[in-house]
XYZ file of C-alpha atoms in Angstrom:
620
model
C 82.329 14.867 63.889
C 83.600 11.287 63.950
C 86.179 9.924 61.567
C 85.039 7.866 58.694
C 87.211 5.049 57.301
C 86.551 3.404 54.022
C 88.508 1.230 51.759
C 88.480 2.942 48.393
C 89.770 0.628 45.507
C 92.131 -0.901 48.123
C 93.350 2.403 49.541
C 92.258 3.196 53.093
C 90.970 6.813 53.414
C 90.002 8.691 56.721
C 88.128 11.950 56.836
C 88.578 13.494 60.180
C 86.264 16.452 60.325
C 83.940 18.434 58.207
C 86.001 21.543 58.681
C 89.054 19.827 57.345
C 87.006 18.461 54.378
C 85.733 21.946 53.326
C 89.181 23.559 53.804
C 90.802 21.034 51.626
C 88.217 20.818 48.755
C 86.442 24.095 48.652
C 86.510 25.964 45.295
C 86.731 29.619 45.984
C 85.443 30.478 42.433
C 81.748 31.309 42.326
C 79.790 28.542 40.522
C 77.086 31.043 39.219
C 79.122 33.961 37.869
C 76.139 36.150 36.822
C 74.191 36.046 40.059
C 76.738 36.094 42.908
C 76.081 36.486 46.531
C 78.474 36.498 49.425
C 79.117 34.405 51.436
C 78.511 31.009 49.986
C 79.820 27.554 50.938
C 80.984 24.830 48.515
C 80.020 21.351 49.486
C 82.616 19.837 46.899
C 84.991 17.309 48.404
C 84.774 13.835 49.764
C 81.375 12.426 49.984
C 80.185 8.644 51.009
C 79.213 6.949 47.935
C 77.748 3.587 46.881
C 76.475 1.840 43.857
C 72.949 0.378 43.689
C 72.995 -1.920 40.807
C 69.781 -3.715 41.777
C 68.002 -0.460 42.322
C 66.708 -1.795 45.685
C 67.147 1.328 47.977
C 64.416 3.683 47.962
C 65.315 6.159 50.829
C 68.572 6.883 52.680
C 67.591 4.555 55.626
C 67.646 1.535 53.196
C 71.467 1.978 52.679
C 73.294 0.284 55.431
C 76.963 0.397 54.039
C 78.746 3.060 51.990
C 81.567 1.216 49.935
C 83.473 4.201 48.708
C 84.580 7.702 49.152
C 84.086 10.015 46.046
C 85.524 13.444 45.401
C 82.757 15.843 44.147
C 82.316 17.284 41.549
C 83.987 14.462 39.697
C 81.816 11.663 38.242
C 82.334 7.959 39.610
C 83.562 7.010 36.101
C 86.528 9.455 36.312
C 89.967 8.800 37.612
C 89.943 11.989 39.679
C 86.854 11.057 41.638
C 88.642 8.307 43.495
C 86.292 5.632 42.213
C 87.168 5.277 38.564
C 84.586 2.633 37.719
C 83.506 2.536 34.116
C 81.127 -0.355 34.160
C 77.447 -0.075 33.891
C 75.864 1.240 37.083
C 72.367 2.774 36.807
C 71.924 4.011 40.397
C 74.293 5.439 42.786
C 73.930 7.167 46.206
C 75.932 10.023 47.862
C 75.896 11.350 51.322
C 77.718 13.963 53.332
C 77.346 16.267 56.392
C 78.157 19.920 56.583
C 78.195 22.571 58.987
C 74.870 24.696 58.744
C 75.833 28.168 57.684
C 74.918 30.710 60.276
C 72.424 33.466 59.477
C 68.618 34.190 59.311
C 66.496 33.934 56.416
C 66.537 30.880 54.011
C 69.095 28.317 53.179
C 69.383 27.392 49.486
C 70.969 24.253 48.057
C 72.350 24.431 44.605
C 73.327 21.654 42.184
C 75.259 22.673 39.101
C 74.325 19.377 37.192
C 73.580 15.817 38.014
C 73.404 13.371 35.222
C 70.623 12.230 34.628
C 67.837 12.018 37.276
C 68.339 13.122 40.931
C 66.481 12.923 44.287
C 67.449 14.916 47.197
C 67.079 14.266 50.966
C 68.092 16.527 53.811
C 68.277 15.301 57.293
C 66.463 12.188 56.014
C 63.547 14.205 54.705
C 62.716 13.996 51.009
C 62.992 17.450 49.322
C 62.541 17.152 45.553
C 63.579 15.322 42.299
C 65.210 16.784 39.049
C 65.592 15.396 35.686
C 68.082 16.634 33.158
C 71.713 15.794 33.139
C 73.154 19.224 32.105
C 71.237 21.813 33.992
C 71.364 23.346 37.386
C 68.643 23.231 40.001
C 68.102 24.911 43.366
C 66.217 23.802 46.537
C 65.110 25.672 49.560
C 65.879 23.572 52.546
C 65.137 25.914 55.360
C 62.175 23.895 56.633
C 64.170 20.631 57.251
C 67.087 22.159 59.305
C 67.543 21.236 62.874
C 69.212 22.802 65.823
C 72.282 20.704 65.952
C 74.229 22.861 63.619
C 74.979 19.907 61.238
C 73.103 19.162 58.033
C 73.005 15.781 56.423
C 72.581 15.697 52.655
C 71.837 12.556 50.685
C 71.460 12.238 46.948
C 70.263 9.453 44.733
C 71.313 9.839 40.957
C 70.011 7.464 38.244
C 71.792 7.349 34.857
C 70.748 4.481 32.765
C 73.916 3.784 30.713
C 71.981 2.550 27.630
C 69.033 4.831 27.556
C 69.127 6.396 24.175
C 65.869 8.486 24.665
C 67.595 10.924 26.854
C 69.950 13.762 25.924
C 73.309 12.262 26.318
C 75.568 13.861 23.773
C 78.785 11.944 23.425
C 78.440 9.549 26.308
C 78.740 6.048 25.035
C 75.995 3.492 25.474
C 78.405 0.631 24.987
C 80.600 -0.540 27.872
C 83.852 0.487 26.106
C 84.005 3.762 24.108
C 83.665 3.237 20.453
C 84.011 5.400 17.299
C 83.327 9.015 18.311
C 81.704 8.419 21.671
C 83.353 8.608 25.020
C 83.129 7.369 28.669
C 79.971 8.053 30.539
C 79.596 10.846 32.979
C 77.096 9.728 35.807
C 75.721 11.497 38.755
C 77.026 14.730 40.251
C 79.486 16.359 37.897
C 79.315 20.121 38.717
C 79.716 22.055 41.863
C 77.257 21.562 44.837
C 76.986 24.517 47.179
C 74.610 26.307 49.711
C 74.039 30.054 50.377
C 71.893 32.148 52.757
C 69.389 34.547 51.410
C 66.655 36.661 52.950
C 63.008 35.819 53.057
C 62.522 37.642 49.817
C 65.427 37.571 47.202
C 66.188 37.767 43.474
C 65.682 34.210 42.076
C 66.633 34.603 38.495
C 68.334 37.389 36.232
C 68.191 37.776 32.373
C 70.200 40.530 30.689
C 70.006 41.755 27.044
C 70.952 44.790 25.112
C 69.291 47.000 22.555
C 71.844 48.314 20.101
C 69.374 50.934 18.359
C 68.217 52.431 21.620
C 71.686 52.034 23.486
C 70.009 50.369 26.485
C 70.635 47.418 28.633
C 67.582 45.359 29.506
C 67.043 43.416 32.781
C 64.491 40.792 33.384
C 64.456 39.426 36.861
C 62.063 37.206 39.059
C 61.643 37.605 42.930
C 61.719 34.449 44.930
C 60.676 33.488 48.511
C 58.107 35.439 50.454
C 57.283 38.434 48.137
C 56.093 41.332 50.517
C 52.785 42.971 50.004
C 54.446 46.323 50.671
C 56.476 48.348 48.090
C 59.715 46.946 46.919
C 62.516 48.857 45.145
C 65.216 47.549 42.995
C 68.444 49.560 42.842
C 71.016 49.044 40.211
C 74.318 50.494 39.378
C 76.054 49.771 36.148
C 79.778 50.556 35.746
C 82.858 49.739 33.973
C 85.823 49.976 36.227
C 85.315 53.096 38.192
C 83.115 54.795 35.637
C 79.427 54.702 36.650
C 77.160 54.242 33.478
C 73.843 54.419 35.217
C 72.335 54.532 38.678
C 68.652 53.268 38.625
C 65.789 52.752 41.134
C 62.793 50.930 40.074
C 59.583 50.207 41.963
C 58.594 46.543 41.850
C 54.847 46.151 41.570
C 54.864 42.366 41.231
C 57.164 39.334 41.476
C 58.571 39.967 37.913
C 60.823 42.866 36.891
C 61.362 44.135 33.378
C 63.553 47.333 33.047
C 65.340 49.193 30.338
C 68.318 51.282 31.445
C 69.564 53.988 28.891
C 73.276 54.231 28.912
C 73.685 57.545 27.091
C 74.411 57.138 23.380
C 77.576 58.981 22.375
C 76.429 58.755 18.735
C 79.855 58.589 17.205
C 81.132 55.091 16.428
C 84.508 55.602 17.831
C 83.048 56.336 21.298
C 80.327 53.722 20.959
C 83.015 51.128 20.322
C 84.491 51.741 23.737
C 81.497 50.226 25.273
C 80.936 47.333 22.933
C 81.928 43.707 23.680
C 83.615 41.644 20.958
C 86.446 39.096 20.890
C 88.923 41.933 20.064
C 87.669 44.086 23.034
C 85.566 42.140 25.390
C 84.188 45.011 27.549
C 82.031 43.953 30.382
C 79.541 46.010 32.339
C 79.495 45.223 36.073
C 76.175 45.298 37.804
C 75.311 45.868 41.439
C 71.689 45.204 42.272
C 69.956 45.588 45.589
C 66.455 44.804 46.725
C 64.969 47.042 49.344
C 61.580 47.310 51.204
C 60.812 50.037 53.850
C 64.467 51.044 54.149
C 65.485 47.397 54.711
C 67.940 45.672 52.435
C 66.382 42.438 51.390
C 68.943 41.173 48.926
C 72.129 42.205 47.213
C 73.813 40.434 44.218
C 76.698 41.029 41.788
C 76.242 40.475 38.162
C 77.514 41.723 34.724
C 76.290 42.316 31.270
C 77.501 43.722 27.927
C 76.462 45.791 24.930
C 76.704 43.207 22.178
C 74.329 42.431 19.292
C 74.484 39.575 16.931
C 72.237 39.148 13.719
C 72.073 37.919 10.220
C 71.978 40.219 7.252
C 71.540 38.541 3.985
C 74.450 36.089 3.678
C 76.555 37.530 6.543
C 76.917 36.931 10.345
C 76.759 40.375 11.882
C 78.371 41.333 15.261
C 77.554 44.593 16.694
C 76.098 45.730 13.284
C 79.145 44.669 11.285
C 79.919 41.617 9.052
C 81.999 39.334 11.069
C 83.896 36.341 9.738
C 83.622 33.398 12.234
C 86.728 31.194 12.941
C 85.524 28.491 15.203
C 86.995 25.374 16.605
C 84.983 22.318 17.711
C 85.587 21.436 21.252
C 84.179 18.385 22.940
C 84.868 19.707 26.463
C 86.394 16.469 27.977
C 89.438 15.872 30.023
C 91.312 12.410 30.361
C 91.053 12.169 34.211
C 87.919 14.172 34.913
C 85.769 13.543 31.781
C 83.040 16.351 31.456
C 84.045 17.996 34.626
C 87.024 20.434 34.312
C 90.006 19.637 36.611
C 89.933 23.310 37.819
C 88.748 26.757 37.016
C 92.279 27.570 35.716
C 91.880 24.663 33.095
C 88.711 26.381 31.818
C 90.505 29.769 31.555
C 93.560 28.100 29.839
C 91.212 26.486 27.249
C 89.675 29.882 26.243
C 93.297 31.357 26.025
C 94.676 28.597 23.955
C 91.732 28.733 21.520
C 92.372 32.393 20.996
C 96.120 32.020 20.771
C 95.452 29.453 17.962
C 93.796 32.298 15.861
C 90.186 31.360 16.393
C 87.709 33.853 17.578
C 85.013 31.248 18.585
C 84.129 27.685 19.669
C 81.496 25.292 18.914
C 80.801 23.352 22.215
C 80.015 20.110 20.563
C 77.223 17.930 22.306
C 77.865 19.427 25.791
C 76.272 22.148 27.896
C 79.379 23.658 29.350
C 80.158 24.649 33.088
C 79.028 28.205 33.664
C 82.595 28.953 34.484
C 83.778 28.335 31.006
C 81.184 30.834 29.607
C 82.367 33.364 32.494
C 85.962 33.069 30.964
C 84.702 33.292 27.421
C 82.770 36.558 28.441
C 85.884 37.894 30.202
C 88.470 36.887 27.507
C 86.371 37.402 24.387
C 85.549 34.255 22.876
C 82.428 33.472 20.820
C 80.356 30.391 21.646
C 77.889 28.263 19.743
C 75.933 26.339 22.273
C 74.763 23.010 21.270
C 72.092 20.684 22.912
C 73.424 17.105 23.825
C 71.499 14.659 21.521
C 69.263 11.798 22.361
C 69.527 9.061 19.729
C 65.980 7.839 19.620
C 62.947 9.451 18.425
C 60.084 8.829 20.924
C 57.469 10.945 22.726
C 59.667 10.518 25.902
C 62.666 11.831 24.175
C 60.793 14.906 22.673
C 59.635 15.757 26.160
C 63.021 15.413 27.711
C 64.837 17.293 25.100
C 62.352 20.173 25.061
C 62.324 20.486 28.782
C 66.054 20.450 29.277
C 66.554 22.771 26.338
C 64.263 25.326 27.828
C 66.336 25.279 31.074
C 69.501 25.528 29.170
C 68.369 28.700 27.340
C 67.213 30.186 30.721
C 70.432 29.449 32.415
C 72.777 30.822 29.612
C 70.948 33.417 27.684
C 72.504 36.339 29.509
C 76.077 35.447 28.470
C 77.408 37.812 25.704
C 79.728 35.189 24.500
C 76.919 33.060 23.255
C 76.127 33.953 19.634
C 74.151 31.020 18.394
C 71.948 28.080 19.590
C 72.165 24.628 18.024
C 69.382 22.299 19.157
C 70.246 19.494 16.762
C 73.423 17.986 15.170
C 73.530 15.957 12.001
C 69.852 14.650 12.350
C 70.821 12.768 15.574
C 67.675 11.831 17.378
C 65.619 12.538 14.156
C 67.036 9.867 11.830
C 64.164 9.868 9.337
C 64.162 13.545 8.908
C 63.901 13.408 5.086
C 60.885 11.111 5.118
C 58.920 11.455 8.397
C 56.798 14.428 9.023
C 56.909 14.158 12.745
C 60.808 14.278 12.741
C 60.632 17.504 10.544
C 58.095 19.081 12.853
C 60.137 18.337 15.890
C 63.128 20.162 14.478
C 60.931 23.062 13.254
C 59.272 23.210 16.710
C 62.655 23.381 18.577
C 63.901 26.099 16.006
C 60.864 28.215 16.683
C 60.759 27.603 20.473
C 64.382 28.753 20.554
C 63.547 31.947 18.661
C 60.625 32.589 20.799
C 62.654 32.229 24.180
C 65.575 34.246 22.521
C 64.784 36.354 19.392
C 68.197 37.959 19.690
C 70.456 35.129 18.398
C 70.735 33.006 15.340
C 69.410 29.423 15.554
C 70.902 26.532 13.523
C 67.858 24.144 13.413
C 69.960 21.075 12.356
C 73.720 21.584 12.106
C 75.467 19.674 9.231
C 72.775 18.791 6.747
C 68.959 18.102 5.984
C 68.170 21.744 7.031
C 64.555 23.020 7.442
C 64.152 26.396 9.004
C 67.529 27.655 10.025
C 69.265 31.064 10.203
C 72.638 29.660 8.979
C 73.063 26.853 6.415
C 75.686 24.816 8.362
C 77.638 22.213 6.351
C 79.792 19.265 7.534
C 82.296 18.147 4.938
C 85.285 16.071 5.973
C 87.026 15.882 2.562
C 90.617 16.723 3.271
C 91.598 17.330 -0.250
C 91.615 21.119 -0.724
C 91.094 20.936 -4.441
C 87.819 19.153 -3.916
C 86.587 21.718 -1.442
C 87.280 24.428 -3.901
C 85.624 22.590 -6.639
C 82.646 22.063 -4.616
C 82.362 25.485 -2.951
C 84.689 27.824 -4.890
C 83.948 30.474 -7.650
C 83.073 27.927 -10.230
C 80.341 26.569 -8.044
C 76.758 27.094 -8.909
C 74.671 27.432 -5.667
C 71.690 25.541 -6.985
C 74.097 22.542 -8.045
C 75.627 22.499 -4.433
C 72.306 22.437 -2.784
C 70.783 19.862 -5.011
C 73.538 17.525 -5.875
C 76.577 17.847 -3.807
C 76.046 15.554 -0.847
C 78.807 15.655 1.772
C 78.271 12.828 4.260
C 75.772 11.382 1.639
C 73.032 13.663 2.838
C 71.140 16.414 1.057
C 71.828 19.914 2.466
C 68.225 21.327 2.479
C 64.982 19.441 2.764
C 62.156 19.859 0.078
C 59.956 22.854 0.817
C 62.780 24.509 2.872
C 65.033 25.919 0.013
C 68.020 28.189 0.884
C 66.777 31.744 1.264
C 70.016 33.628 1.143
C 71.222 32.629 4.675
C 74.954 32.749 5.493
C 76.677 29.354 4.553
C 79.209 28.075 6.916
C 81.400 24.976 6.982
C 80.831 23.947 10.446
C 82.716 20.782 10.637
C 85.703 19.953 8.450
C 89.213 18.591 8.888
C 89.481 16.016 11.699
C 92.848 14.870 10.481
C 94.419 12.465 13.284
C 97.950 12.086 14.286
C 99.153 10.062 17.106
C 102.930 9.060 17.769
C 103.649 5.591 16.505
C 105.246 4.496 19.642
C 102.239 5.266 21.730
C 100.028 2.396 23.130
C 97.003 1.588 21.027
C 98.180 4.062 18.386
C 96.604 1.784 15.697
C 93.262 2.605 17.284
C 93.646 6.212 16.899
C 90.479 7.624 15.158
C 90.108 10.414 12.642
C 88.741 11.232 9.341
C 92.204 10.838 7.859
C 95.539 9.688 9.418
C 98.873 11.594 9.293
C 102.085 9.761 10.151
C 104.237 12.690 10.944
C 103.762 16.191 12.680
C 105.169 17.865 9.408
C 102.449 16.162 7.426
C 99.678 17.279 9.836
C 101.099 20.879 9.849
C 101.102 21.023 5.989
C 97.563 19.492 5.637
C 96.169 21.961 8.251
C 97.790 24.887 6.480
C 96.487 23.845 3.068
C 92.870 23.193 4.326
C 92.734 26.499 6.243
C 94.148 28.570 3.329
C 91.504 27.090 0.976
C 88.567 27.542 3.378
C 89.554 31.047 4.162
C 89.630 31.881 0.364
C 86.059 30.606 -0.380
C 83.702 33.696 -0.848
C 80.648 31.541 -0.195
C 81.637 30.982 3.507
C 80.727 33.447 6.230
C 82.854 31.207 8.656
C 83.991 27.814 9.445
C 84.442 25.389 12.424
C 87.556 23.170 12.293
C 87.363 19.689 13.995
C 88.892 19.662 16.577
C 90.525 21.586 19.398
C 92.048 18.551 21.383
C 92.425 14.815 21.213
C 89.586 13.256 23.092
C 90.087 9.678 24.149
C 90.315 7.397 21.007
C 89.890 10.503 18.746
C 93.346 11.696 17.763
C 92.229 14.496 15.416
C 92.941 17.509 17.712
C 95.317 20.383 17.110
C 96.341 19.776 20.670
C 96.876 16.495 22.570
C 94.397 15.685 25.285
C 96.670 17.362 27.900
C 96.456 20.631 25.896
C 99.935 20.265 24.510
C 100.243 21.808 20.839
C 101.154 19.081 18.205
C 103.009 21.751 16.454
C 103.966 25.248 17.519
C 100.966 27.344 18.438
C 102.157 30.377 16.366
C 102.281 28.058 13.269
C 98.707 26.973 14.087
C 97.595 30.624 14.254
C 99.157 31.588 11.115
C 97.527 28.908 9.262
C 94.146 29.627 10.943
C 94.485 33.205 9.856
C 95.787 32.584 6.373
C 94.135 34.615 3.507
C 92.348 36.769 6.222
C 88.881 35.091 5.659
C 86.517 36.633 2.983
C 85.023 38.818 5.635
C 86.940 40.630 8.422
C 86.169 43.483 10.860
C 87.959 45.822 8.541
C 87.139 44.210 5.076
C 84.108 42.588 3.743
């Protein structure tokens, strides 16, 4: 392939060959941990790139000049992308060539996420469009391949910077980040990759577990050319070298629904060896093969776990036992890469740090995280509350977009044992007239019940923070940093009816009329938010937080006092502290944005665990 020379922000860059490009930028870590095939080929690396501010290009042939190179999977607003342009750009174009993988069957093209709207061409032929900035999509591009051995891929992405009727989470609609909103992440921001599959293959997997029957459940869908003759699916479940089950199942249609008994040992001590929890995150590896007439059609690697979550009266239950939740709120941003992690190791390190700080879970705030984060949470044992990024307007279009994307989110992530709660709304964002407008209430109710329909096995928090309608957990946001005030508001002298009717953190009522508290668990799901930034840092006067500390010792003291108080309050079944790291102008993290602790991590851990919490695995 010919060299390509482009001036990128004043720096001349040359790409000599496709082979060199792939070798330098390939991520060896599989982007879809629960449905892996080998081999696969990453398309991350340097792509040609151009903005189209006037929106005048309709197809690849319209674009005569590429003005930049961009490193995928980083968004053009990020420093790591090599573009680093944070101005308003609604449209952008990408293009690269890659060596077509050898093999028969079909070639699938996968995008981890493109924010917000994407159109794809392969070899100048239009393939498809996808809308939704946080979810994956896959395309069969077999029919447009040629005999040259080289495939050209072109992508148009549209992300209107000031469109408040789309799910956007913490991405700012103003040119410069303000208050609690951050720089935008436009276009491709997760891995792009291709893989060869047979003419018939497994298109989707969904795992669940049945604690009472001691079974693992698999739902799967075949894709491609489903043969009219008999098809068998063969599964092997194991932990290490120990085989738990060997199962062969006749597939009579394109849908598979199979329950696999694991052999119940009956006694808790033996059962516990198989259960997944933050203390012992046991995963069950799965090898799945698809056969027809003694011919192997497909083979994938996956994993699942024996893990149940539920609500019993006023307590959150994990594996049939009351479990106190100690969550930390995480925005999921990095200074140089924005919503894209700088590496797989960075994701693993975040999970390890959160656990080292004494937390057993994380609330991923206003972001659908990279599947690799969920993988590490599964492997290392970290509970996750998954929250839909908000739109900020209530319109018919916003409702359609949110609903469609939320369905895709649940489909993508419901097999991860780490996920223990779904959060479709936060603080009435996108439904600002929830108290007075019936349509807003119906929307929240519909999303709650839709989520319970798609996944009846996890709690759903209808609207996290206040103004609750139907919900499985009453989630309260209260940023009062005076421990005595929190104790007065929620402690032993508190009357629950008084709290629900008269105490209004954030100036909002906790439950709406006709939706009284019905004994659900009560959790303090946002509190703290105490800022600290060194006085000698640039722009330290702009550091944002709900309260400001001027020394590390003051921050350490206030964190310890808050956590000791919250841990002692019997009403709470758990908490979520704001927040894990500093994020752009927000200086209210326990860690700086580079993940360096503001005070010793063992001190953070001791404070997080102070008092033991009202409910622990051994005491409730």
